[in-house]
Amino acid sequence: MNDTIAAISTALGVGAISIIRVSGPDSINIVNKITKFKKLLTYKTHTINYDYIVDENNNIVDEVLISIMKKPKTFTKENIVEINCHGGIATTNKILELVLTNGARLALKGEFSKRAFLNGRIDLVEAEGIMDLINAKTDKSLKLAINQVSGKVSKLITDLRQKIIEILANIEVNIDYPEYEDIEEVTNELLSKNIKIIKSELQNILDKSKNGKILKDGINVALIGKPNVGKSSLLNALLEQSKAIVTDIAGTTRDFVEGSINLDGIILNFIDTAGIRKTDDVVEKIGVEKSLDLINNSDLVLFLLNNNEKITNEDKELLEKIKKYPYIIVINKIDLDEKLEINDNNIVKISALNNLGIDKLKDKIKEIFNLEQIETEDLTYLSNARCISLLKQALNSTLDVEEAIKQNMPVDIIEIDLKNIWEILGSIIGVNYDTELIDQLFSQFCLGK
């Protein structure tokens, strides 16, 4: 990281302002070369300065404001210069070209944030929060991301690691200095009490993190049922627009039709699938197979049945399949004569065509995922698959510690499993990390972030 990097940090296009960000040891000197007044080296840190950008022939390219931020109190903990220019594509690209020509290198995706992490400015949870902040679609997902960026979420992990390191330090003192009487002796009984506390806190963070994933990614909802039960009509009613084709012809939907709505700050991602039935139509058959696969990858299944038709054996088979997942049986066409007989606690009756019962369906979804509770809780969660997976590993390791204590294993053996938990938690915030993982993570960021 001894070189200087540069990139456009704003969306490329026509706009009022564009920002070219430059970070590295030579950033101020490089930008100074392409200014008219050549005074950047004399300016104080964290100031905004009026100037012009000029080309190699000293022709004015643009009138600009230049922010000077000197290390270490910057995002990357390096010298940073930000050129605020007019937002034309040609102007922005020309200024970036001049910066690169005079010694900077084009930044890789996420390289500014990667430098901030490697220089200790942010941890991995905070870095991931930056990307979540950029991609936030609702007020709740925005607040969740802000809590990650601010370090509130990281504190949950660092506090837990501190408790474990204190136990480990106590064990080490007991082993190395048995004559030191001022330190409490760590026995299996004491370890048992401590591991229960650690396990409980891990479980609590993990439970809340499931809510965090819902806030960040939304709830994936699959509309499942045989042809002509009104899946496409229901999708249109939920989206309040005619997105899916609706006809009386069975098998009209051959592939997925998707759409999203904001339900009290939670994104619901609906997928209208091909009607599930036995068919000889090759294209429709592929759609049916994909619909069945989709059930496994959904957070919720809406199983549609017709109010005016008796339940079939195919319906019963499909119902047994979906009962392994969160599901709602949606009985459609309640405006027609009732012929359907079915008993279940998760039933909502609607008429998709007449827009009846749609609000009841939304309320049922809120009930299943306890969305009212998410609304009132402090949104301090981990929210991505990497962190949640590591939390599960740490929680499983507490079971190893409990089993070792039950078997009355020596404390120094149990210490190994405790260290494993401590290291796994360190991987969440990036204290321990794999270089390949870091490269992959930051490559998903924007070019100028």
Coordinates of C-alpha atoms in Angstrom, one line a residue:
M1 CA 0.0 0.0 0.0
N2 CA 2.9 2.4 -0.7
D3 CA 1.3 3.6 -3.9
T4 CA -1.4 6.2 -4.5
I5 CA -4.8 5.2 -5.8
A6 CA -7.6 7.2 -7.5
A7 CA -11.2 6.6 -8.7
I8 CA -14.4 8.4 -9.3
S9 CA -16.5 8.1 -6.1
T10 CA -19.8 9.3 -7.5
A11 CA -22.1 7.6 -10.0
L12 CA -20.9 8.4 -13.5
G13 CA -23.3 10.4 -15.5
V14 CA -24.7 13.9 -15.9
G15 CA -25.1 15.7 -12.6
A16 CA -24.3 18.7 -10.6
I17 CA -21.2 17.4 -8.9
S18 CA -18.7 14.5 -9.4
I19 CA -16.0 13.5 -6.9
I20 CA -12.6 12.1 -7.8
R21 CA -11.0 10.5 -4.7
V22 CA -7.2 10.1 -4.4
S23 CA -5.6 8.3 -1.5
G24 CA -2.0 7.5 -0.7
P25 CA 1.3 9.0 0.3
D26 CA 1.7 11.1 -2.8
S27 CA -1.9 12.1 -3.3
I28 CA -1.5 15.8 -2.4
N29 CA 1.5 16.2 -4.6
I30 CA -0.1 14.5 -7.6
V31 CA -3.2 16.6 -7.5
N32 CA -1.2 19.8 -6.9
K33 CA 0.6 19.2 -10.2
I34 CA -2.7 19.6 -12.1
T35 CA -4.0 22.7 -10.3
K36 CA -3.7 26.2 -11.5
F37 CA -2.6 27.8 -8.2
K38 CA -0.2 25.0 -7.2
K39 CA -0.7 25.7 -3.4
L40 CA -2.2 22.4 -2.2
L41 CA 1.0 21.6 -0.2
T42 CA 0.6 24.7 1.9
Y43 CA -3.1 24.2 2.9
K44 CA -4.1 22.9 6.3
T45 CA -5.7 19.5 6.7
H46 CA -9.5 19.1 6.5
T47 CA -10.0 22.2 4.4
I48 CA -11.9 22.8 1.2
N49 CA -10.0 25.0 -1.3
Y50 CA -11.1 26.8 -4.5
D51 CA -8.9 26.1 -7.6
Y52 CA -8.9 25.1 -11.3
I53 CA -7.8 21.8 -12.8
V54 CA -5.5 22.3 -15.8
D55 CA -4.2 19.9 -18.4
E56 CA -0.6 19.4 -19.7
N57 CA -0.8 22.5 -21.8
N58 CA -2.1 24.6 -18.8
N59 CA -5.5 24.8 -20.4
I60 CA -8.4 25.0 -17.8
V61 CA -10.4 21.7 -17.6
D62 CA -12.8 22.7 -14.9
E63 CA -13.4 25.0 -11.9
V64 CA -13.3 22.9 -8.8
L65 CA -13.3 22.6 -5.0
I66 CA -10.5 20.5 -3.5
S67 CA -10.7 18.8 -0.1
I68 CA -7.4 18.2 1.6
M69 CA -7.3 15.6 4.4
K70 CA -4.0 14.6 5.9
K71 CA -3.2 11.3 7.7
P72 CA -4.0 9.8 10.1
K73 CA -7.5 11.3 10.6
T74 CA -8.9 10.2 7.3
F75 CA -11.0 7.3 6.1
T76 CA -8.0 5.3 4.9
K77 CA -5.6 6.7 7.5
E78 CA -3.6 8.0 4.4
N79 CA -3.5 11.4 2.8
I80 CA -6.7 11.9 0.9
V81 CA -7.6 14.5 -1.7
E82 CA -11.1 14.8 -3.1
I83 CA -11.7 16.9 -6.2
N84 CA -15.3 18.2 -6.5
C85 CA -15.8 19.0 -10.1
H86 CA -18.9 19.6 -12.3
G87 CA -20.7 16.4 -13.1
G88 CA -20.3 15.9 -16.8
I89 CA -18.9 12.6 -18.0
A90 CA -16.2 14.1 -20.2
T91 CA -15.0 16.5 -17.5
T92 CA -14.9 13.8 -14.8
N93 CA -13.0 11.3 -16.9
K94 CA -10.5 14.0 -18.1
I95 CA -9.7 14.9 -14.5
L96 CA -9.3 11.3 -13.5
E97 CA -7.0 10.8 -16.6
L98 CA -4.8 13.7 -15.5
V99 CA -4.5 12.3 -11.9
L100 CA -3.5 8.8 -13.3
T101 CA -1.1 10.4 -15.8
N102 CA 0.7 12.2 -13.0
G103 CA 1.4 9.2 -10.8
A104 CA -1.7 7.6 -9.3
R105 CA -3.0 4.1 -10.0
L106 CA -6.7 3.4 -10.8
A107 CA -8.2 1.9 -7.6
L108 CA -9.6 -1.6 -7.6
K109 CA -13.2 -2.1 -6.5
G110 CA -13.5 -1.4 -2.8
E111 CA -9.8 -0.6 -2.4
F112 CA -10.4 2.6 -0.4
S113 CA -12.4 0.6 2.2
K114 CA -9.9 -2.3 2.0
R115 CA -7.1 0.2 2.9
A116 CA -9.3 1.5 5.8
F117 CA -9.6 -2.0 7.1
L118 CA -5.9 -3.0 6.7
N119 CA -4.8 0.3 8.3
G120 CA -7.1 -0.4 11.3
R121 CA -9.6 2.4 10.6
I122 CA -12.5 0.0 10.4
D123 CA -13.1 -3.7 11.1
L124 CA -14.8 -6.2 8.8
V125 CA -18.3 -5.8 10.2
E126 CA -18.0 -2.0 9.8
A127 CA -16.7 -2.5 6.2
E128 CA -19.6 -4.7 5.3
G129 CA -21.9 -2.1 6.9
I130 CA -20.6 0.5 4.4
M131 CA -21.8 -1.6 1.5
D132 CA -25.1 -2.3 3.2
L133 CA -25.5 1.5 3.7
I134 CA -25.1 2.1 0.0
N135 CA -27.6 -0.7 -0.9
A136 CA -30.2 0.0 1.9
K137 CA -33.7 0.0 0.5
T138 CA -35.7 0.8 3.6
D139 CA -35.4 3.0 6.7
K140 CA -34.9 -0.1 8.9
S141 CA -32.1 -1.5 6.7
L142 CA -30.5 1.9 6.6
K143 CA -30.5 2.1 10.5
L144 CA -29.1 -1.5 10.6
A145 CA -26.3 -0.5 8.3
I146 CA -25.5 2.7 10.3
N147 CA -25.2 0.7 13.5
Q148 CA -22.7 -1.6 11.7
V149 CA -20.7 1.3 10.4
S150 CA -20.7 3.1 13.7
G151 CA -19.2 0.1 15.5
K152 CA -22.2 -0.8 17.7
V153 CA -22.5 -4.2 16.2
S154 CA -18.7 -4.9 16.4
K155 CA -18.9 -4.0 20.1
L156 CA -21.2 -7.0 20.7
I157 CA -18.4 -9.3 19.4
T158 CA -15.4 -7.4 21.0
D159 CA -17.2 -7.5 24.4
L160 CA -17.7 -11.2 24.2
R161 CA -14.1 -11.8 23.1
Q162 CA -13.0 -9.8 26.1
K163 CA -14.9 -12.1 28.5
I164 CA -13.2 -15.1 26.9
I165 CA -9.7 -13.7 26.9
E166 CA -10.1 -12.9 30.6
I167 CA -10.9 -16.5 31.3
L168 CA -8.0 -17.7 29.1
A169 CA -5.6 -15.3 30.9
N170 CA -6.8 -16.6 34.2
I171 CA -6.2 -20.2 33.1
E172 CA -2.6 -19.3 31.9
V173 CA -1.8 -17.7 35.2
N174 CA -3.1 -20.8 37.1
I175 CA -0.9 -23.1 34.9
D176 CA 2.3 -21.0 34.9
Y177 CA 2.1 -19.5 38.4
P178 CA 0.3 -22.0 40.6
E179 CA 1.7 -20.3 43.7
Y180 CA 0.1 -17.0 42.8
E181 CA -2.9 -16.9 45.3
D182 CA -4.4 -13.6 44.3
I183 CA -5.9 -15.0 41.1
E184 CA -9.0 -17.2 41.3
E185 CA -8.5 -20.8 40.4
V186 CA -10.3 -21.8 37.3
T187 CA -12.1 -25.0 37.9
N188 CA -14.4 -27.0 35.7
E189 CA -17.3 -25.8 37.8
L190 CA -16.4 -22.1 37.2
L191 CA -15.8 -22.8 33.5
S192 CA -19.3 -24.4 33.3
K193 CA -20.9 -21.2 34.7
N194 CA -18.9 -19.0 32.3
I195 CA -19.5 -21.1 29.2
K196 CA -23.3 -21.0 29.9
I197 CA -23.1 -17.2 29.9
I198 CA -21.0 -17.1 26.7
K199 CA -23.4 -19.6 25.0
S200 CA -26.4 -17.6 26.0
E201 CA -24.9 -14.4 24.6
L202 CA -23.9 -16.1 21.4
Q203 CA -27.4 -17.6 21.0
N204 CA -29.0 -14.1 21.6
I205 CA -26.8 -12.5 19.0
L206 CA -27.5 -15.3 16.5
D207 CA -31.3 -15.0 17.1
K208 CA -31.2 -11.3 16.6
S209 CA -29.0 -11.7 13.5
K210 CA -31.8 -13.7 11.8
N211 CA -33.9 -10.5 12.1
G212 CA -30.9 -8.5 10.7
K213 CA -30.8 -10.7 7.6
I214 CA -34.5 -10.1 7.1
L215 CA -34.0 -6.4 7.4
K216 CA -31.1 -6.4 5.0
D217 CA -32.2 -8.9 2.3
G218 CA -35.9 -9.0 2.8
I219 CA -38.2 -12.1 2.9
N220 CA -38.2 -14.4 -0.2
V221 CA -41.8 -15.5 -0.8
A222 CA -42.7 -18.2 -3.3
L223 CA -46.2 -18.4 -4.7
I224 CA -46.9 -22.1 -5.3
G225 CA -49.9 -24.0 -6.6
K226 CA -51.4 -25.8 -9.5
P227 CA -52.3 -23.9 -12.7
N228 CA -55.2 -21.4 -12.6
V229 CA -55.4 -21.0 -8.8
G230 CA -54.7 -17.3 -9.2
K231 CA -51.0 -17.0 -8.4
S232 CA -50.4 -14.3 -11.0
S233 CA -53.6 -12.5 -9.9
L234 CA -52.3 -12.5 -6.3
L235 CA -48.9 -11.2 -7.4
N236 CA -50.5 -8.4 -9.2
A237 CA -52.7 -7.6 -6.2
L238 CA -49.7 -7.6 -3.9
L239 CA -47.6 -5.4 -6.2
E240 CA -50.6 -3.2 -7.1
Q241 CA -49.7 -3.4 -10.7
S242 CA -50.3 -5.8 -13.7
K243 CA -46.8 -7.4 -13.8
A244 CA -47.8 -11.1 -14.3
I245 CA -49.9 -12.3 -17.3
V246 CA -53.4 -13.5 -16.2
T247 CA -55.4 -15.8 -18.4
D248 CA -57.8 -18.7 -18.0
I249 CA -55.4 -20.9 -19.9
A250 CA -53.6 -23.4 -17.6
G251 CA -49.8 -23.1 -17.8
T252 CA -49.6 -19.5 -18.9
T253 CA -46.7 -18.8 -16.4
R254 CA -43.8 -20.9 -17.7
D255 CA -41.0 -19.3 -15.7
F256 CA -40.6 -17.0 -12.6
V257 CA -42.2 -13.6 -12.4
E258 CA -40.8 -11.5 -9.6
G259 CA -41.7 -8.3 -7.7
S260 CA -41.1 -6.6 -4.4
I261 CA -43.1 -4.6 -1.9
N262 CA -42.2 -2.7 1.2
L263 CA -44.2 -4.1 4.2
D264 CA -43.7 -1.8 7.1
G265 CA -40.0 -1.4 6.4
I266 CA -39.4 -5.0 5.4
I267 CA -38.9 -5.9 1.7
L268 CA -41.0 -8.9 0.6
N269 CA -39.6 -10.4 -2.6
F270 CA -42.4 -12.3 -4.3
I271 CA -41.8 -15.0 -7.0
D272 CA -44.8 -16.2 -9.0
T273 CA -43.8 -19.7 -10.1
A274 CA -45.1 -22.0 -12.9
G275 CA -48.2 -23.9 -12.0
I276 CA -47.3 -27.3 -10.6
R277 CA -48.9 -30.2 -12.4
K278 CA -48.0 -33.2 -14.4
T279 CA -47.5 -32.1 -18.0
D280 CA -46.0 -33.4 -21.3
D281 CA -45.1 -29.8 -22.5
V282 CA -41.3 -29.7 -22.4
V283 CA -41.1 -26.0 -21.6
E284 CA -43.8 -26.1 -19.0
K285 CA -42.2 -29.2 -17.4
I286 CA -38.9 -27.3 -16.9
G287 CA -40.9 -24.5 -15.2
V288 CA -42.6 -26.9 -12.9
E289 CA -39.3 -28.5 -11.9
K290 CA -37.8 -25.1 -11.2
S291 CA -40.9 -24.2 -9.0
L292 CA -40.3 -27.3 -6.9
D293 CA -36.7 -26.4 -6.4
L294 CA -37.6 -22.8 -5.5
I295 CA -39.5 -24.0 -2.4
N296 CA -36.1 -25.1 -0.8
N297 CA -34.7 -21.6 -1.3
S298 CA -37.6 -19.5 0.0
D299 CA -38.2 -18.0 3.4
L300 CA -41.9 -18.4 3.0
V301 CA -44.2 -20.4 0.8
L302 CA -47.7 -19.2 -0.2
F303 CA -49.6 -22.3 -1.2
L304 CA -52.7 -21.3 -3.3
L305 CA -55.8 -23.4 -3.5
N306 CA -59.2 -22.6 -5.2
N307 CA -62.2 -22.2 -2.9
N308 CA -64.5 -23.6 -5.6
E309 CA -62.5 -26.8 -6.2
K310 CA -62.1 -29.9 -4.0
I311 CA -58.6 -30.7 -2.8
T312 CA -56.7 -33.2 -5.0
N313 CA -54.1 -35.9 -4.2
E314 CA -51.6 -33.7 -6.0
D315 CA -52.5 -30.8 -3.7
K316 CA -52.1 -33.0 -0.6
E317 CA -48.7 -34.2 -1.7
L318 CA -47.5 -30.6 -2.3
L319 CA -48.9 -29.5 1.0
E320 CA -46.9 -32.2 2.8
K321 CA -43.7 -31.0 1.0
I322 CA -44.1 -27.4 2.1
K323 CA -44.9 -28.1 5.7
K324 CA -41.2 -28.4 6.4
Y325 CA -41.0 -24.6 5.7
P326 CA -42.8 -21.5 6.9
Y327 CA -46.0 -21.5 4.9
I328 CA -49.4 -20.0 4.5
I329 CA -52.3 -21.7 2.7
V330 CA -54.0 -19.1 0.7
I331 CA -57.6 -20.0 -0.3
N332 CA -58.4 -17.9 -3.4
K333 CA -61.7 -17.1 -5.1
I334 CA -63.8 -16.8 -2.0
D335 CA -66.4 -15.0 -4.1
L336 CA -67.3 -18.4 -5.7
D337 CA -69.2 -21.4 -4.2
E338 CA -67.2 -23.1 -1.5
K339 CA -66.2 -26.7 -2.3
L340 CA -62.8 -26.9 -0.6
E341 CA -62.5 -28.7 2.8
I342 CA -59.2 -28.2 4.6
N343 CA -58.1 -27.6 8.2
D344 CA -54.9 -25.8 9.1
N345 CA -53.8 -23.0 11.5
N346 CA -52.1 -21.1 8.6
I347 CA -55.0 -20.3 6.4
V348 CA -55.9 -16.9 4.8
K349 CA -58.9 -16.5 2.5
I350 CA -58.8 -14.0 -0.3
S351 CA -60.2 -13.0 -3.7
A352 CA -57.2 -11.9 -5.7
L353 CA -59.3 -10.7 -8.5
N354 CA -61.5 -8.5 -6.3
N355 CA -58.6 -7.5 -4.0
L356 CA -60.3 -9.0 -0.9
G357 CA -58.2 -10.3 2.1
I358 CA -54.9 -9.0 0.8
D359 CA -54.3 -7.0 4.0
K360 CA -55.1 -10.1 6.1
L361 CA -52.5 -12.0 4.1
K362 CA -49.9 -9.2 4.8
D363 CA -50.8 -9.3 8.6
K364 CA -50.3 -13.1 8.6
I365 CA -46.8 -12.7 7.1
K366 CA -46.0 -10.1 9.8
E367 CA -47.2 -12.5 12.4
I368 CA -45.2 -15.5 11.2
F369 CA -41.9 -13.5 11.1
N370 CA -42.8 -11.4 14.2
L371 CA -42.2 -8.2 12.3
E372 CA -43.9 -6.1 14.9
Q373 CA -41.1 -7.1 17.4
I374 CA -38.4 -6.2 14.9
E375 CA -40.0 -2.7 14.6
T376 CA -39.6 -2.0 18.3
E377 CA -36.2 -3.6 18.9
D378 CA -32.8 -1.9 18.8
L379 CA -31.5 -2.7 15.4
T380 CA -28.0 -3.8 16.5
Y381 CA -27.6 -7.1 14.6
L382 CA -25.1 -8.9 12.4
S383 CA -26.8 -9.3 9.0
N384 CA -24.8 -11.2 6.5
A385 CA -24.3 -14.8 5.8
R386 CA -20.5 -14.8 6.5
C387 CA -21.0 -13.4 10.1
I388 CA -24.0 -15.6 10.8
S389 CA -22.1 -18.8 9.7
L390 CA -19.2 -17.9 12.0
L391 CA -21.6 -17.3 14.9
K392 CA -23.0 -20.7 14.4
Q393 CA -19.5 -22.2 14.4
A394 CA -18.7 -20.4 17.7
L395 CA -22.0 -21.6 19.2
N396 CA -21.2 -25.2 18.2
S397 CA -17.8 -24.9 19.8
T398 CA -19.5 -24.0 23.1
L399 CA -21.1 -27.5 23.0
D400 CA -17.6 -29.0 22.7
V401 CA -16.6 -27.1 25.8
E402 CA -19.6 -28.3 27.7
E403 CA -19.0 -31.9 26.7
A404 CA -15.4 -31.6 27.8
I405 CA -16.5 -30.2 31.2
K406 CA -19.0 -33.1 31.6
Q407 CA -16.2 -35.6 30.9
N408 CA -14.1 -33.8 33.6
M409 CA -11.3 -33.0 31.1
P410 CA -8.3 -31.0 32.4
V411 CA -8.7 -27.3 32.2
D412 CA -5.7 -26.8 29.9
I413 CA -7.5 -29.2 27.4
I414 CA -10.7 -27.2 27.6
E415 CA -8.7 -24.1 27.1
I416 CA -8.1 -25.2 23.5
D417 CA -11.8 -25.1 22.6
L418 CA -12.2 -21.7 24.4
K419 CA -9.4 -20.3 22.2
N420 CA -11.2 -21.7 19.2
I421 CA -14.3 -19.7 20.1
W422 CA -12.2 -16.6 20.6
E423 CA -10.5 -16.9 17.2
I424 CA -13.8 -17.6 15.4
L425 CA -15.3 -14.4 16.9
G426 CA -12.1 -12.6 15.8
S427 CA -12.7 -13.7 12.2
I428 CA -16.1 -11.9 12.3
I429 CA -14.6 -8.5 13.0
G430 CA -11.4 -9.3 11.0
V431 CA -8.8 -9.7 13.7
N432 CA -8.0 -13.0 12.1
Y433 CA -8.6 -13.1 8.3
D434 CA -7.7 -14.9 5.2
T435 CA -6.2 -12.7 2.4
E436 CA -8.3 -14.4 -0.3
L437 CA -11.5 -13.8 1.7
I438 CA -10.6 -10.1 2.2
D439 CA -9.9 -9.7 -1.6
Q440 CA -13.2 -11.3 -2.4
L441 CA -15.2 -9.3 0.1
F442 CA -13.9 -5.9 -1.0
S443 CA -14.2 -6.8 -4.7
Q444 CA -18.0 -6.6 -4.3
F445 CA -17.8 -2.8 -3.4
C446 CA -18.2 0.1 -5.8
L447 CA -15.1 1.2 -7.6
G448 CA -14.7 4.5 -5.7
K449 CA -15.5 3.2 -2.2

